[in-house]
Amino acid sequence: MPVTAVQEAANGPFTMIWGLLVSLVASLTAHSVVNGQAPSGLAPKKFLNLPLGTVKPAGWLYDQVIIQTNGLAGHEHEFYHYVSQSDWIGGDSYYSSLEEAGSYWFNGMVPNGILIDDPTIQSQVQQFLDYVLDHQDSTGWLGPEVNTTKPRYLWGRYPFFFGAIQMVEADPSLMTRVVPALHKFVSLANTMLHNGEGLEDWARTRWEDFVIVLQWLYDFHPDGQEDLLIDTMKMLKWTGDPWEDVFNEKYFPTVAVDNLPNPFPVLTWHGVNMAEGLKALPSTYRFTHNQSDLDAASKGWDLLFEYHGRPSGIYAADEYLAGLEAARGTELCLVVETMFSGSYLYQVIGDPKFADRVERITYNALPATLTGDMWSRQYLQQQNQIAAKNMNPNPFPNDGPYSNVFGLEPNYPCCTVNHPQGWPKFISNAFVATPDQKSLVHVYLGPYSVNTTLANGNKVSATVDTLYPFSDTLTTTIKAEKAFTYYVRIPSWVSKGTIAINGGAAKAVSPSNGLHAIAVKAGTTKFTLNLPADITIESRPHGSVAVHRGPLHYAFDISRSQKVLTKNAQEPRAVDLEFDATETWQYAIDPSTLTFHGSTPAGGKLLSPIFDSGLPPFTITATACPVDWETAGDTFAAAPPTNPACTGPATNITLWPFGATKLRIGEFPTFKAS
């Protein structure tokens, strides 16, 4: 997000005057609503998230978090100066006046440490929390600006708040320190908002994150401050960017925005802001009680993926929304923020389309942009990616030519500190409870263990044994003190799914709104789901196609050479890597010949790291032929040729799960084999 010019412009006198006017109008509007006949309180969510630590990863998902811990994310505190010397903890290192580096890291590593019971990470985040709380000033301000002359912008605190909330969930004894500190800050922030202070262009787009923090306080620790909390929520909305208009079909961009005028503040079309902004309207709904907010949120989600979506589940934005072309990029921060926003959307609205997409993003786009050992990450990934190197020419209009290199901080450091939230928050949101807290709902399929107490003191545990998404079968064992209804999501791509309960005959699943209900009796219940899926073809630009089966997108994994570009002086495992293709990749495929091949790995355990070349047990083969397909220098592929002629004999190629590929073709031209 290196838009320093925007940050500088945000401090100009016109912007300051405009901000004061907006704040004045917002203040009047907020108070008129409070004093009017609008419904009071917060509307309930469709599902309740469970406290951090209730859901733990098992099997290969546990291994993924271990790999992340043993990789870059787990070692940043030791050598990466934006963390090890962060000004959030008394150091002097930061990369922007937004002050997000330390708080981003904290937000992701809190759940990482809890989910695998890692004492080193837990100690690091505890020390971070203690330092920040110990240095809260008399005004209520929290963060590295205390006792300095640095500008005080609100945004950088929001990831810290998310991390602090998660720590309280995992360890309620921290409540007596965290909650009063948050309330003290809220009182200050409310005054600042009414005075038009603390806002710059990034805070104006990301106000929804603070709203969600305020709603956590309102729901669980209001401390008699309900009116102030609601007023602060409304002030954030009315001083922030108008997401209900940004997501309106009348204004929403249907192509890459490089040459389009934005009718709203320029940062609303920024990819990461869009990812975070997806939470704005569902968070607004909770205090407006307006169904129109939910309708607009749902429509905006659909528009975003219709016009900028990727077969990997995510959307394209190489800084700004980038359309459908396969050579354009997607930022890693955008990936993990969309995953988190999608989870929140599902919990508020309950539409299974949100859960389906989050699962696709997690099992495709997220691992595709990290090396298997998670020591190197990209800033931008491409759907068709034939090289990862310093690109000349550069396909990214608003980002540098180094953006798709796998490294420590290619192009910009934000994704280095922000990406660790991806896997842990996916796991912690994999189960939810119904609003009456009588039922447990399994949302994201994979291997887990869950321990919780439902309504009426019903202690429940559930273990899910599966290799999903590298298997169609999931076996769940539930132990409960009392009878209750358990729900499991049946993804939209499942074809002829079945369930067998306690060794009984397999019966067809019958989901309602994406959830299959299971009547669980007191004691132990065991059931096995079989969720097969057909191969499906997605139409893409220029007559090209993408290949899917179940949650996985499949791509041609281009064999590659590897060159070390740079190596960190303090940590030699932190390297920047150039990848170049070492084989022909210019193929058209015949979609009618696609054949799925699934096997169970030896010993019933997936290879590790599973998201690396040649390791997944699922593949799809296709009849293909070489075609003329232009490149731009040797750095990126031109658009797939439409109806190309074969330039050589037909051959068979193997497609692999997209997340395991680092160079790839994911969108193919087509031909008909004789």
Short mmCIF file of C-alpha atoms in Angstrom, two decimals, residues 52 55-57 60-69 73 108 111-112 115-116 166 332 335-337 339-340 343 358-372 374 418-430 444-448 468-470 552 610-611 659-660 662:
data_model
loop_
_atom_site.label_atom_id
_atom_site.label_comp_id
_atom_site.label_asym_id
_atom_site.label_seq_id
_atom_site.Cartn_x
_atom_site.Cartn_y
_atom_site.Cartn_z
CA LEU A 52 -9.88 -18.00 20.52
CA VAL A 55 -11.12 -24.43 17.98
CA LYS A 56 -7.71 -26.00 17.44
CA PRO A 57 -6.18 -27.27 14.20
CA TRP A 60 -2.41 -31.32 8.20
CA LEU A 61 -3.92 -27.97 9.33
CA TYR A 62 -1.90 -28.17 12.53
CA ASP A 63 1.12 -28.83 10.34
CA GLN A 64 0.36 -25.67 8.33
CA VAL A 65 0.49 -23.53 11.46
CA ILE A 66 3.68 -25.27 12.56
CA ILE A 67 5.23 -24.51 9.15
CA GLN A 68 4.19 -20.87 9.50
CA THR A 69 5.68 -20.79 13.00
CA ALA A 73 6.12 -15.34 10.57
CA GLY A 108 -1.71 -12.36 13.49
CA PRO A 111 -3.90 -16.60 17.38
CA ASN A 112 -0.86 -18.33 15.90
CA LEU A 115 -3.63 -22.40 18.35
CA ILE A 116 -0.46 -24.47 18.68
CA GLN A 166 -8.30 -12.36 21.02
CA LEU A 332 -1.17 -10.92 -0.17
CA VAL A 335 -5.98 -12.26 0.50
CA VAL A 336 -5.89 -12.52 4.29
CA GLU A 337 -8.15 -9.50 4.82
CA MET A 339 -10.69 -14.20 4.34
CA PHE A 340 -11.35 -12.39 7.62
CA SER A 343 -15.89 -14.89 7.91
CA VAL A 358 -13.38 -18.06 2.04
CA GLU A 359 -12.64 -21.77 1.86
CA ARG A 360 -11.63 -21.45 -1.82
CA ILE A 361 -9.36 -18.49 -1.08
CA THR A 362 -7.70 -20.28 1.83
CA TYR A 363 -6.99 -23.50 -0.01
CA ASN A 364 -5.85 -21.83 -3.25
CA ALA A 365 -4.83 -18.16 -3.24
CA LEU A 366 -3.22 -18.08 0.21
CA PRO A 367 -0.70 -20.92 -0.17
CA ALA A 368 0.01 -20.05 -3.80
CA THR A 369 1.68 -16.78 -2.83
CA LEU A 370 4.04 -18.27 -0.23
CA THR A 371 6.86 -20.76 -0.64
CA GLY A 372 6.04 -24.17 0.80
CA MET A 374 6.63 -20.09 4.29
CA ASN A 418 0.08 -8.86 8.06
CA HIS A 419 0.03 -12.26 6.32
CA PRO A 420 0.36 -14.38 9.51
CA GLN A 421 -3.31 -13.77 10.41
CA GLY A 422 -4.49 -15.84 7.43
CA TRP A 423 -4.32 -19.47 8.57
CA PRO A 424 -4.95 -18.84 12.30
CA LYS A 425 -8.08 -16.73 11.79
CA PHE A 426 -9.43 -19.20 9.22
CA ILE A 427 -9.06 -21.92 11.85
CA SER A 428 -10.54 -19.92 14.73
CA ASN A 429 -13.58 -19.05 12.58
CA ALA A 430 -14.05 -22.63 11.35
CA TYR A 444 -14.83 -24.44 7.16
CA LEU A 445 -14.13 -28.07 6.37
CA GLY A 446 -10.84 -29.54 7.49
CA PRO A 447 -9.27 -31.34 10.49
CA TYR A 448 -10.00 -29.77 13.89
CA TYR A 468 -9.91 -32.43 3.20
CA PRO A 469 -9.53 -30.68 0.76
CA PHE A 470 -7.25 -33.53 -0.33
CA LEU A 552 -9.53 -26.73 -5.29
CA ILE A 610 1.54 -30.04 1.34
CA PHE A 611 1.31 -26.83 -0.68
CA GLY A 659 -1.96 -23.53 -4.00
CA ALA A 660 0.94 -25.93 -4.54
CA LYS A 662 4.57 -21.19 -7.62
#
